[in-house]
Coordinates of C-alpha atoms in Angstrom, one line a residue:
M1 CA -32.3 -29.2 42.9
R2 CA -33.2 -25.6 42.2
H3 CA -29.7 -24.4 42.9
F4 CA -28.3 -26.6 40.3
L5 CA -30.9 -25.4 37.7
F6 CA -30.3 -21.7 38.6
Y7 CA -26.6 -22.0 38.1
W8 CA -26.5 -24.1 34.9
V9 CA -29.7 -23.3 33.0
P10 CA -28.0 -20.2 31.3
L11 CA -25.5 -22.7 29.9
I12 CA -27.8 -25.4 28.6
F13 CA -27.0 -24.6 25.0
V14 CA -23.3 -24.7 25.9
F15 CA -23.5 -28.3 26.9
A16 CA -25.6 -29.2 23.9
D17 CA -22.5 -28.8 21.9
V18 CA -19.7 -28.0 24.3
F19 CA -16.9 -29.1 21.9
A20 CA -18.2 -27.2 18.9
S21 CA -16.2 -24.2 19.9
D22 CA -12.6 -24.0 21.0
Y23 CA -13.1 -21.2 23.5
Y24 CA -15.9 -19.5 25.4
E25 CA -16.3 -17.4 28.5
Q26 CA -19.2 -16.3 30.6
L27 CA -19.9 -14.2 33.7
S28 CA -22.7 -15.3 36.1
L29 CA -24.0 -12.9 38.7
K30 CA -26.2 -13.9 41.6
P31 CA -27.3 -11.5 44.4
L32 CA -27.0 -13.0 47.8
P33 CA -28.6 -12.1 51.2
Q34 CA -27.0 -9.5 53.4
S35 CA -26.1 -7.1 50.6
S36 CA -23.7 -9.5 48.9
L37 CA -23.2 -10.5 45.2
L38 CA -21.6 -13.7 43.9
A39 CA -19.7 -13.1 40.6
S40 CA -18.4 -16.2 38.8
F41 CA -16.1 -15.8 35.8
N42 CA -15.7 -19.0 33.7
F43 CA -13.3 -19.5 30.9
R44 CA -13.0 -22.7 28.9
S45 CA -10.9 -23.7 25.9
N46 CA -10.3 -27.0 24.1
T47 CA -7.4 -28.3 22.0
S48 CA -7.1 -31.7 20.4
L49 CA -4.8 -34.2 22.0
W50 CA -2.8 -34.8 18.9
Q51 CA -2.2 -31.0 18.4
F52 CA -1.2 -30.7 22.1
E53 CA 1.3 -33.6 21.8
A54 CA 2.6 -32.0 18.6
H55 CA 3.3 -28.8 20.4
N56 CA 0.7 -26.9 18.3
F57 CA -0.7 -24.5 20.9
R58 CA -3.6 -22.3 19.9
Y59 CA -5.9 -21.4 22.8
F60 CA -4.0 -23.6 25.3
P61 CA -1.3 -21.5 27.1
R62 CA 2.1 -22.6 25.9
S63 CA 3.9 -21.8 29.2
L64 CA 1.6 -24.2 31.1
G65 CA 1.5 -26.8 28.3
Q66 CA 5.2 -27.3 28.2
I67 CA 5.3 -27.9 31.9
L68 CA 2.6 -30.6 31.7
Q69 CA 4.4 -32.3 28.9
H70 CA 7.8 -32.3 30.6
V71 CA 6.6 -33.9 33.8
G72 CA 4.0 -36.2 32.3
T73 CA 0.9 -34.6 34.0
K74 CA -2.3 -36.1 32.6
E75 CA -4.7 -34.1 34.9
L76 CA -4.2 -31.1 37.1
H77 CA -6.2 -29.1 39.5
L78 CA -4.9 -25.9 41.1
R79 CA -6.7 -23.7 43.7
F80 CA -6.1 -20.2 45.2
S81 CA -8.6 -19.4 47.9
L82 CA -9.1 -16.7 50.5
G83 CA -11.8 -16.0 53.0
R84 CA -14.7 -18.1 54.3
W85 CA -17.9 -19.2 52.5
D86 CA -20.9 -18.4 54.8
A87 CA -23.1 -21.4 54.1
E88 CA -25.7 -20.3 56.7
S89 CA -26.4 -17.1 54.8
W90 CA -25.3 -17.7 51.2
G91 CA -26.5 -21.2 50.9
A92 CA -24.9 -23.9 48.7
R93 CA -21.5 -23.3 47.2
P94 CA -21.1 -22.3 43.5
W95 CA -20.3 -25.2 41.1
D96 CA -21.3 -27.6 44.0
G97 CA -17.9 -26.8 45.6
T98 CA -15.9 -28.5 42.8
K99 CA -14.1 -25.3 41.9
E100 CA -13.3 -24.5 45.5
G101 CA -10.1 -25.1 47.5
G102 CA -9.0 -24.7 51.1
T103 CA -7.6 -21.5 52.4
G104 CA -4.2 -20.7 50.7
V105 CA -3.0 -22.8 47.8
E106 CA -4.1 -26.4 47.0
L107 CA -2.8 -28.6 44.2
W108 CA -3.5 -32.2 43.1
A109 CA -2.5 -33.9 39.9
W110 CA -2.3 -37.3 38.3
L111 CA 1.2 -38.0 37.0
E112 CA 2.3 -40.8 34.7
A113 CA 5.2 -42.8 36.3
D114 CA 6.3 -46.4 36.7
T115 CA 7.2 -46.2 40.4
E116 CA 6.3 -44.0 43.3
E117 CA 9.9 -42.7 43.5
Q118 CA 9.7 -41.5 39.9
A119 CA 6.3 -39.9 40.6
D120 CA 7.8 -38.1 43.6
Q121 CA 10.5 -36.7 41.4
K122 CA 8.0 -35.5 38.8
W123 CA 5.9 -34.0 41.6
L124 CA 8.9 -32.0 42.8
T125 CA 9.6 -30.7 39.3
L126 CA 5.9 -29.8 38.8
T127 CA 5.6 -27.8 42.0
N128 CA 8.8 -25.9 41.4
A129 CA 7.7 -25.0 37.8
L130 CA 4.3 -23.9 38.9
S131 CA 5.8 -21.9 41.7
G132 CA 7.7 -19.8 39.2
L133 CA 4.8 -19.6 36.7
F134 CA 2.2 -18.4 39.2
C135 CA 4.5 -16.4 41.6
A136 CA 3.4 -18.7 44.5
S137 CA 5.3 -20.7 47.1
L138 CA 4.4 -24.0 45.6
N139 CA 8.0 -25.1 45.9
F140 CA 7.5 -25.4 49.7
I141 CA 5.2 -28.4 49.1
D142 CA 7.7 -31.0 50.1
E143 CA 7.2 -34.6 51.3
T144 CA 5.9 -33.4 54.7
R145 CA 3.0 -31.6 52.9
T146 CA 2.3 -34.2 50.2
T147 CA -0.3 -36.9 50.6
R148 CA -1.6 -39.7 48.3
P149 CA -5.4 -39.7 48.8
V150 CA -7.1 -43.0 48.5
M151 CA -10.9 -42.3 48.7
S152 CA -11.3 -38.5 48.4
F153 CA -10.4 -37.7 44.8
R154 CA -11.4 -39.3 41.5
P155 CA -10.2 -38.3 38.0
E156 CA -12.6 -36.0 36.1
G157 CA -11.1 -36.7 32.7
D158 CA -11.2 -39.7 30.4
H159 CA -7.9 -41.6 30.8
G160 CA -8.8 -45.1 29.5
R161 CA -6.3 -47.8 30.1
S162 CA -3.5 -45.4 31.2
L163 CA -5.2 -44.9 34.5
D164 CA -3.3 -47.8 36.0
K165 CA 0.0 -46.0 35.5
L166 CA -1.2 -42.7 37.0
H167 CA -0.2 -41.6 40.5
L168 CA -2.4 -39.1 42.5
L169 CA -0.5 -36.6 44.7
H170 CA -2.0 -33.8 46.7
G171 CA -0.4 -30.9 48.5
V172 CA -1.6 -27.8 50.3
L173 CA -0.1 -24.6 51.7
P174 CA -2.7 -23.1 54.2
H175 CA -0.4 -20.2 55.2
E176 CA 0.0 -18.9 51.6
I177 CA -1.3 -15.4 51.1
V178 CA -3.2 -15.1 47.8
C179 CA -2.6 -11.6 46.2
T180 CA -2.3 -9.7 42.9
E181 CA 1.0 -11.6 42.1
N182 CA -1.1 -14.7 41.5
L183 CA -3.9 -12.9 39.5
T184 CA -1.6 -11.5 36.9
P185 CA -0.2 -14.9 35.7
F186 CA -3.8 -16.2 35.8
L187 CA -4.9 -13.6 33.3
K188 CA -2.0 -14.1 31.0
L189 CA -3.1 -17.7 30.4
L190 CA -6.4 -16.4 28.8
P191 CA -6.5 -15.8 25.1
C192 CA -7.6 -12.1 25.5
K193 CA -5.1 -11.5 28.4
G194 CA -7.7 -9.5 30.4
K195 CA -7.8 -6.7 27.7
A196 CA -11.3 -7.5 26.3
G197 CA -14.3 -9.6 27.3
I198 CA -15.4 -10.4 30.8
S199 CA -11.8 -10.6 32.0
S200 CA -11.5 -6.9 31.6
L201 CA -13.5 -6.5 34.7
L202 CA -11.0 -8.4 36.9
D203 CA -9.0 -6.1 39.1
G204 CA -6.8 -7.0 42.0
H205 CA -8.2 -4.2 44.2
K206 CA -11.7 -5.5 43.9
L207 CA -11.0 -9.3 43.8
F208 CA -8.9 -9.4 47.0
D209 CA -11.2 -7.0 48.8
A210 CA -14.0 -9.6 48.5
S211 CA -15.5 -11.4 51.4
W212 CA -14.6 -14.7 49.8
Q213 CA -12.7 -15.5 46.6
S214 CA -11.4 -18.6 44.8
M215 CA -9.3 -19.0 41.6
A216 CA -9.3 -22.4 40.0
I217 CA -7.5 -24.0 37.1
D218 CA -8.6 -27.5 35.9
I219 CA -6.9 -29.4 33.1
R220 CA -8.3 -32.8 32.0
P221 CA -8.7 -34.9 28.8
I222 CA -12.2 -35.3 27.5
C223 CA -13.2 -38.0 25.1
P224 CA -16.8 -37.5 23.9
L225 CA -18.5 -40.6 22.4
G226 CA -17.8 -40.8 18.7
Q227 CA -15.7 -37.6 18.7
E228 CA -12.0 -36.7 18.9
C229 CA -10.4 -36.5 22.3
V230 CA -9.5 -33.0 23.5
L231 CA -7.5 -31.5 26.3
Q232 CA -9.7 -29.0 28.2
I233 CA -8.5 -26.2 30.4
E234 CA -11.1 -24.4 32.5
Q235 CA -10.3 -21.3 34.5
T236 CA -12.7 -20.1 37.1
I237 CA -12.8 -17.1 39.4
D238 CA -15.6 -16.9 42.0
M239 CA -15.9 -14.0 44.4
V240 CA -18.5 -12.7 46.9
L241 CA -18.5 -8.9 46.9
D242 CA -19.9 -6.7 49.7
I243 CA -22.0 -4.3 47.6
E244 CA -21.8 -1.4 50.0
R245 CA -18.0 -1.7 50.3
S246 CA -17.4 -2.3 46.6
K247 CA -19.2 0.9 45.6
R248 CA -16.6 3.0 47.4
P249 CA -14.4 4.9 44.9
R250 CA -10.8 3.7 44.6
G251 CA -9.5 7.3 45.1
N252 CA -11.4 7.6 48.4
P253 CA -11.7 4.2 49.9
I254 CA -11.9 5.4 53.6
P255 CA -15.5 4.8 54.9
R256 CA -17.2 8.0 56.1
P257 CA -20.6 8.5 57.5
P258 CA -23.1 9.4 54.7
P259 CA -25.0 12.6 54.8
G260 CA -28.4 12.6 56.4
H261 CA -30.3 12.7 53.1
E262 CA -28.4 9.5 51.9
L263 CA -29.3 7.4 55.0
K264 CA -31.4 4.3 54.3
C265 CA -34.1 4.3 56.9
N266 CA -36.9 2.0 57.8
T267 CA -39.9 4.2 57.4
S268 CA -42.2 1.6 58.9
K269 CA -41.0 2.4 62.4
P270 CA -43.5 4.6 64.4
Y271 CA -40.7 6.9 65.6
H272 CA -39.4 7.6 62.1
S273 CA -39.0 11.4 61.5
G274 CA -36.7 13.9 59.9
D275 CA -34.2 13.7 62.7
T276 CA -34.7 10.0 63.7
C277 CA -33.6 7.1 61.5
F278 CA -33.6 3.4 62.1
P279 CA -31.3 1.6 59.6
S280 CA -33.1 -0.5 57.0
D281 CA -32.5 -4.2 56.9
F282 CA -29.9 -5.8 54.6
A283 CA -32.7 -8.0 53.2
E284 CA -34.2 -5.1 51.4
G285 CA -31.5 -5.2 48.8
E286 CA -29.1 -2.6 47.4
D287 CA -28.9 -0.6 44.2
W288 CA -25.8 -1.2 42.2
S289 CA -24.3 -1.2 38.8
L290 CA -21.6 -3.3 37.1
D291 CA -19.2 -0.4 36.5
R292 CA -19.5 0.8 40.2
L293 CA -18.8 -2.6 41.7
F294 CA -15.8 -3.4 39.5
G295 CA -14.6 0.1 39.0
K296 CA -14.9 0.0 35.2
S297 CA -17.2 -1.1 32.4
L298 CA -17.0 -4.4 30.5
K299 CA -15.0 -3.7 27.4
G300 CA -16.9 -5.5 24.6
T301 CA -16.5 -9.2 24.0
C302 CA -13.4 -11.3 23.4
P303 CA -13.2 -11.7 19.6
L304 CA -12.1 -15.4 20.0
T305 CA -15.1 -16.5 22.1
D306 CA -18.2 -18.3 20.8
S307 CA -20.6 -15.6 19.7
D308 CA -23.6 -17.9 20.4
I309 CA -23.1 -17.9 24.1
P310 CA -24.2 -14.8 26.1
P311 CA -21.2 -13.4 27.9
V312 CA -23.2 -12.1 30.9
C313 CA -26.0 -13.8 32.9
I314 CA -27.7 -12.8 36.1
H315 CA -29.8 -14.9 38.4
V316 CA -32.7 -12.7 39.6
P317 CA -36.5 -13.1 39.6
E318 CA -38.5 -12.0 36.6
R319 CA -39.9 -8.9 38.3
R320 CA -36.5 -7.5 39.2
D321 CA -35.8 -4.2 37.3
I322 CA -32.6 -4.2 35.3
F323 CA -31.3 -1.4 32.9
T324 CA -28.5 -2.0 30.5
T325 CA -26.5 0.1 28.0
V326 CA -27.8 0.7 24.5
G327 CA -27.5 -2.2 22.1
A328 CA -27.7 -5.0 24.6
T329 CA -30.2 -7.8 23.9
E330 CA -31.9 -9.6 26.8
I331 CA -32.6 -13.3 26.7
K332 CA -34.9 -14.5 29.5
N333 CA -34.9 -18.0 30.8
P334 CA -38.3 -19.8 30.7
N335 CA -38.2 -20.5 34.4
G336 CA -38.2 -16.8 35.2
L337 CA -35.2 -17.0 37.5
S338 CA -32.4 -15.8 35.3
R339 CA -31.7 -13.8 32.2
C340 CA -28.6 -13.3 29.9
Y341 CA -27.4 -10.5 27.7
Q342 CA -25.8 -10.2 24.3
F343 CA -24.1 -7.0 23.4
P344 CA -21.9 -5.7 20.5
A345 CA -18.3 -6.8 20.3
E346 CA -17.2 -3.2 20.3
G347 CA -18.1 -0.7 23.0
D348 CA -18.6 -0.9 26.7
F349 CA -21.4 -2.7 28.5
S350 CA -22.9 -2.1 32.0
M351 CA -26.1 -2.9 33.8
I352 CA -27.9 -1.1 36.6
L353 CA -30.1 -2.7 39.3
P354 CA -32.0 0.1 41.0
R355 CA -33.3 0.0 44.5
M356 CA -36.9 -1.3 44.4
S357 CA -39.5 0.4 46.4
Q358 CA -41.4 -1.7 48.9
E359 CA -44.2 0.8 49.3
G360 CA -46.8 2.3 47.0
D361 CA -49.0 0.8 44.3
N362 CA -46.1 -1.0 42.6
A363 CA -44.5 -2.3 45.8
K364 CA -42.0 -5.2 45.5
T365 CA -41.2 -7.8 48.0
I366 CA -37.9 -9.4 49.0
A367 CA -38.8 -12.4 46.8
D368 CA -38.9 -10.0 43.8
E369 CA -35.3 -8.9 44.3
T370 CA -33.2 -12.1 45.0
V371 CA -33.5 -15.8 44.4
Q372 CA -33.8 -17.7 47.6
P373 CA -30.4 -19.5 48.2
E374 CA -30.5 -23.3 48.0
T375 CA -29.9 -25.3 51.2
P376 CA -26.5 -27.1 51.2
L377 CA -26.3 -30.8 51.3
L378 CA -24.1 -30.7 54.4
Y379 CA -22.9 -28.1 56.9
A380 CA -19.4 -28.6 58.3
E381 CA -17.3 -26.7 60.8
R382 CA -14.1 -27.6 62.7
S383 CA -12.3 -26.3 65.8
F384 CA -9.7 -27.1 68.4
T385 CA -10.6 -28.3 71.9
G386 CA -8.6 -28.7 75.1
H387 CA -6.0 -26.4 76.6
G388 CA -2.3 -26.4 77.4
Q389 CA 0.9 -26.7 75.4
E390 CA 1.2 -30.5 75.5
R391 CA -2.1 -32.0 74.2
G392 CA -5.2 -30.9 72.4
G393 CA -8.2 -32.2 70.5
V394 CA -10.1 -31.6 67.2
Q395 CA -13.9 -31.4 66.9
S396 CA -15.7 -31.5 63.6
I397 CA -19.5 -30.8 63.5
L398 CA -21.3 -32.2 60.5
R399 CA -25.0 -31.5 60.0
N400 CA -27.4 -33.1 57.5
P401 CA -30.3 -30.6 56.9
S402 CA -32.3 -33.0 54.7
P403 CA -35.3 -34.4 56.5
D404 CA -35.5 -37.6 54.5
S405 CA -32.1 -38.3 52.8
W406 CA -28.9 -39.9 54.0
V407 CA -25.7 -38.2 53.0
E408 CA -22.6 -40.4 52.3
F409 CA -19.2 -38.7 52.0
V410 CA -15.5 -39.0 52.5
Y411 CA -13.9 -36.9 55.2
M412 CA -10.1 -36.3 54.7
E413 CA -7.6 -34.7 57.2
S414 CA -4.1 -33.8 56.1
L415 CA -2.2 -32.9 59.3
P416 CA 1.4 -31.8 59.9
W417 CA 3.8 -34.3 61.4
F418 CA 4.0 -32.4 64.7
M419 CA 0.3 -33.1 65.3
R420 CA 0.6 -36.7 66.6
I421 CA -3.0 -37.9 66.7
Y422 CA -4.2 -40.8 68.9
L423 CA -6.4 -42.9 66.6
H424 CA -7.9 -44.8 69.5
T425 CA -9.6 -41.6 70.7
L426 CA -11.5 -41.2 67.4
Q427 CA -15.2 -41.0 68.4
T428 CA -18.5 -40.1 66.8
R429 CA -21.6 -38.9 68.5
V430 CA -25.0 -38.4 66.8
E431 CA -27.7 -35.9 67.8
G432 CA -31.1 -35.6 66.3
T433 CA -32.0 -39.2 65.9
S434 CA -34.8 -40.9 67.9
G435 CA -32.6 -43.1 70.1
A436 CA -31.4 -45.2 67.1
K437 CA -27.8 -46.2 66.9
Y438 CA -26.0 -46.1 63.6
D439 CA -22.5 -47.0 62.4
I440 CA -21.5 -43.6 61.2
I441 CA -17.9 -44.5 60.1
E442 CA -17.9 -47.2 57.4
E443 CA -14.3 -47.3 56.4
I444 CA -11.0 -45.8 57.7
Y445 CA -7.7 -45.2 55.9
Y446 CA -4.9 -44.0 58.2
R447 CA -1.3 -43.3 57.3
P448 CA 0.6 -42.3 60.4
A449 CA 3.2 -39.5 60.3
L450 CA 6.9 -39.8 60.4
D451 CA 8.9 -37.1 62.1
R452 CA 10.2 -34.6 59.6
A453 CA 9.4 -37.0 56.8
R454 CA 5.6 -37.0 56.1
G455 CA 2.4 -35.8 57.7
T456 CA -0.6 -37.7 58.9
Q457 CA -3.3 -38.7 56.4
L458 CA -6.7 -39.7 57.7
E459 CA -9.7 -40.6 55.5
L460 CA -13.1 -41.6 56.8
R461 CA -16.0 -42.9 54.8
M462 CA -19.1 -41.8 56.7
R463 CA -22.9 -41.7 56.4
I464 CA -25.1 -39.3 58.3
P465 CA -28.8 -40.0 58.8
P466 CA -31.5 -37.4 57.9
A467 CA -31.9 -34.3 60.1
S468 CA -29.0 -35.3 62.3
T469 CA -25.8 -33.8 63.6
V470 CA -22.6 -35.8 64.0
F471 CA -19.7 -34.7 66.3
L472 CA -16.4 -36.2 65.2
T473 CA -13.6 -35.8 67.8
Y474 CA -10.1 -37.1 68.4
D475 CA -7.1 -36.1 70.6
F476 CA -3.5 -35.4 69.6
E477 CA -0.1 -34.6 71.1
K478 CA 2.0 -31.5 70.2
S479 CA 5.6 -32.1 69.3
I480 CA 8.5 -29.8 70.3
L481 CA 10.3 -28.5 67.2
R482 CA 14.0 -27.7 66.9
Y483 CA 15.1 -24.2 67.3
T484 CA 15.7 -23.7 63.5
E485 CA 12.3 -25.2 62.5
Y486 CA 10.3 -22.3 63.9
P487 CA 9.1 -19.6 61.4
P488 CA 9.9 -15.9 62.0
D489 CA 6.4 -15.4 63.5
A490 CA 6.5 -18.4 65.7
N491 CA 4.2 -17.0 68.4
R492 CA 1.4 -16.6 65.8
G493 CA 1.1 -20.3 65.5
F494 CA 1.1 -22.9 62.7
D495 CA -1.6 -23.2 60.0
V496 CA -3.4 -26.6 59.7
A497 CA -5.0 -27.3 56.3
A498 CA -8.7 -27.4 55.9
S499 CA -10.6 -30.7 56.0
I500 CA -11.8 -31.9 52.6
I501 CA -15.3 -33.4 52.3
T502 CA -16.3 -35.2 49.2
I503 CA -20.0 -36.1 48.9
I504 CA -20.4 -39.4 47.1
P505 CA -23.1 -39.5 44.4
S506 CA -25.9 -41.9 45.2
T507 CA -27.5 -44.3 42.6
S508 CA -30.9 -44.5 44.3
P509 CA -33.7 -43.2 42.0
D510 CA -35.7 -41.7 44.9
I511 CA -33.2 -39.1 46.1
P512 CA -32.9 -35.5 45.0
S513 CA -30.9 -34.7 41.9
A514 CA -28.2 -32.9 43.9
L515 CA -27.2 -36.1 45.6
R516 CA -26.7 -37.9 42.2
K517 CA -23.5 -35.9 41.4
T518 CA -20.2 -35.4 43.2
S519 CA -19.9 -32.3 45.3
N520 CA -17.3 -30.9 47.6
L521 CA -16.9 -28.6 50.6
R522 CA -14.0 -27.6 52.8
T523 CA -13.9 -26.4 56.4
T524 CA -11.9 -23.5 57.5
S525 CA -8.2 -23.9 58.4
L526 CA -7.0 -23.9 62.0
L527 CA -4.3 -22.1 63.9
L528 CA -2.2 -24.5 66.1
S529 CA -0.2 -23.1 69.0
L530 CA 2.9 -25.1 69.8
P531 CA 5.4 -24.8 72.7
T532 CA 7.5 -21.8 71.7
P533 CA 11.0 -21.2 73.2
D534 CA 12.1 -17.8 74.4
F535 CA 14.0 -16.5 71.4
S536 CA 15.5 -13.6 73.4
M537 CA 17.6 -16.0 75.5
P538 CA 20.2 -16.7 72.7
Y539 CA 20.6 -13.0 72.3
N540 CA 21.1 -12.5 76.0
V541 CA 23.7 -15.3 76.2
I542 CA 25.6 -13.9 73.2
I543 CA 25.8 -10.4 74.7
F544 CA 26.8 -11.7 78.2
T545 CA 29.5 -14.0 76.8
S546 CA 30.9 -11.4 74.5
T547 CA 31.1 -8.9 77.4
A548 CA 32.8 -11.4 79.7
I549 CA 35.4 -12.3 77.1
A550 CA 36.1 -8.7 76.3
L551 CA 36.7 -7.8 79.9
A552 CA 38.8 -10.8 80.7
F553 CA 40.9 -10.8 77.5
G554 CA 41.4 -7.0 77.5
G555 CA 42.7 -6.9 81.1
L556 CA 45.0 -9.9 80.6
Y557 CA 46.3 -8.5 77.4
N558 CA 47.2 -5.2 79.0
I559 CA 49.0 -6.9 81.8
L560 CA 51.1 -9.0 79.5
V561 CA 52.0 -6.3 76.9
R562 CA 52.2 -3.0 78.7
R563 CA 55.4 -1.9 80.5
F564 CA 55.2 -0.1 83.9
V565 CA 58.1 2.3 84.8
G566 CA 58.6 5.2 87.2
A567 CA 57.9 8.7 86.2
D568 CA 61.5 9.8 86.6
E569 CA 62.7 6.8 84.5
G570 CA 60.5 7.6 81.6
P571 CA 61.6 9.3 78.4
D572 CA 62.3 13.1 78.4
P573 CA 59.0 14.8 77.5
A574 CA 61.0 17.4 75.6
G575 CA 62.8 14.9 73.5
G576 CA 61.7 13.6 70.2
L577 CA 60.3 15.3 67.1
M578 CA 57.5 17.0 68.9
G579 CA 59.8 18.3 71.6
K580 CA 62.2 19.8 69.1
F581 CA 59.2 21.4 67.2
A582 CA 57.9 23.0 70.4
L583 CA 61.4 24.4 71.3
L584 CA 61.7 25.9 67.8
V585 CA 58.3 27.6 68.1
A586 CA 59.3 29.0 71.5
K587 CA 62.5 30.5 70.1
L588 CA 60.7 32.2 67.2
T589 CA 58.2 33.7 69.6
A590 CA 60.9 35.1 71.8
R591 CA 62.7 36.7 68.8
L592 CA 59.5 38.3 67.6
K593 CA 58.9 39.8 71.0
G594 CA 62.5 41.1 71.2
A595 CA 62.2 42.8 67.8
K596 CA 59.0 44.6 68.8
G597 CA 60.8 46.0 72.0
K598 CA 63.6 47.5 69.9
V599 CA 61.2 49.2 67.6
E600 CA 59.5 50.9 70.5

C-alpha cells in the first residue's frame, strides 16, 4: 500500500545491499494532520557471528553483548513506550507497528535452554541485567508478569535447527514511567554516542514532551543467502511532536497568548477584521524548522555511517517548499512524495518549511503540504465495563475498515492474577454484515492464572469480515489482596497491560500488499480499581493501643513504687545539702547587713 511505499522508498538502496555496510543511520520526517510531525530515528549495525562469539565487538555494544552471551539469548526485543497513537487522525503506525510496544516497558526474547526451569533462571538473570543497564525496573518482571506466547510472536531472525531448543518468554511492566534515565543508556549503545549525526538531535526535554514516543531495540541473527551470517542490532526512536508546543523555547516554556499581529486567522470569514479573528484550522499546516523543533541543529554526520545513505529524509509532496542550509544536496524520489538530503560531514544542518499561502496566484492546497495518511488495517480499542468492587468486564472493539478484504490476526491478553476471568462469558458480536453469521474466533489458547504464581494468558485467533466491527467481551472477578500487596498509591488502581494484536500475513495473491506482511498494533493499557482497605485504621489502632497501655501501666507503676507518708513524717526540708547551703547564704547575708549598720 501507499503507506508502505512512503516509508520505505527512501531506503530502497539500503535494502539492495543491506549487509554491505556495518553501520548506518537515518532520520525520517513525516508531517501529520493536526499540526503534528512524526520523527523516526533508525540506527542499524551488523557484526559477524564468529566475531561476536569471539568477543570481538566493533559496532555492537560490548555491555549488551556480554549480557546476551552470558544468558544464551539468541534474539531479543525491548520496547519503551509512552503516550497513545491516534490512529483516527495519524493513520497507520510507523514500521507497521513492529517497532511499537505497549505503554511502559515490554520485553520478549528467545533463550537457549534444555528445560523450562533453566529458561526461567536465564530469564531472571536477563531481566536483572537489563534493569541495571537501562536504569529501568525490569527486575520486577517476575513469574506473575511473565508469559510464554504460543501464537502471537514469531522469530524475526534466522535460527536454523537451533529453533527447537529456544524458549520464548514475554514480560511487560505497564506502570513503568519512561524518562531520561532510559534515554541516556540508549544513546550510549550507539557508535557516535549522540555526539554527531542524527542522534545529536535527541534530547530528553523534546522526546518526553512528545504526544507519543517509542524506543525499540531489536537484536536478531540474519543469514543472507550465500553470505556470512551476521548479528544485527537495530535501535529505533519514533516520536510524534506537537509542532506548536515544540517550538516553545526551553528557557520560556510557559505558554502565553501571542500578540495580535502573530495570530493565525481565517481570513475567509466574512466578519474578519483588524479586531476580530477566527482561528485558522490545524489542517492548514504550520511553519517549522529542524533546529526550532529539537532545540538545536544537526551536527554533521556520524563518521562511521555509510556515506551512500542520505541521513535525513522527509515525506512531503513535491510542491512543498523546503529550504536547507548551504551545502546540502537534495535527492527527490521519483514518486514525488518524499525527498532526502546529503550534507557535509562537518558543519550543522537544518531545514525550514515555511507556511504556504493558500491565497493569491501561487496558492497551495492542503494536499500540497502533507501526504495523506494511510488507512490502518485494523482499528482497536479496549475498555472496562460494569460497576462495583466485586466483578467487572472487558470490551474490545475491533473494526476492519477495508471494504473487500478479510483481516486475520491473533489477539493476546496478558492479565494479572487478581483478574479472574470467566472464560464461559467470552462472546463476540459482529456489526456491519448483512445478516450473515461468521465464526469469528477460530482458535483459543487459555492458560489460567494461579494466585500469586502466574497471570492469565489468553490468545485468540480471529478473522473479521470486510467493513465490519467486532465486539469482544468477557467478565471477570476481582480478588482481594493482602495488606502488604498493595502499592503505596493503592487508591490510584492497578495497571493492566495493553492487548497485543498480530496481523497474520495472507498468501492470497488478490489482497493488498500491506496484508502480505506481519504487522502489529496494541491497545491502550487499562486502570483497574480493586477493593482497597482503609489504611488509616492500623494507625488509629496503634495510637489507641499505645495510649491505653501508657495510662494503665503508668498508673499501676506509680502505685507499686511510690511511697505515701504524712507531711509531718517527711524529711526535714532544711536538712540535706541544699538546706545547709541555704542556711550558709542566710548567715552571710545577715553579717553583711550588720557590717553596713556599724559603718553608718
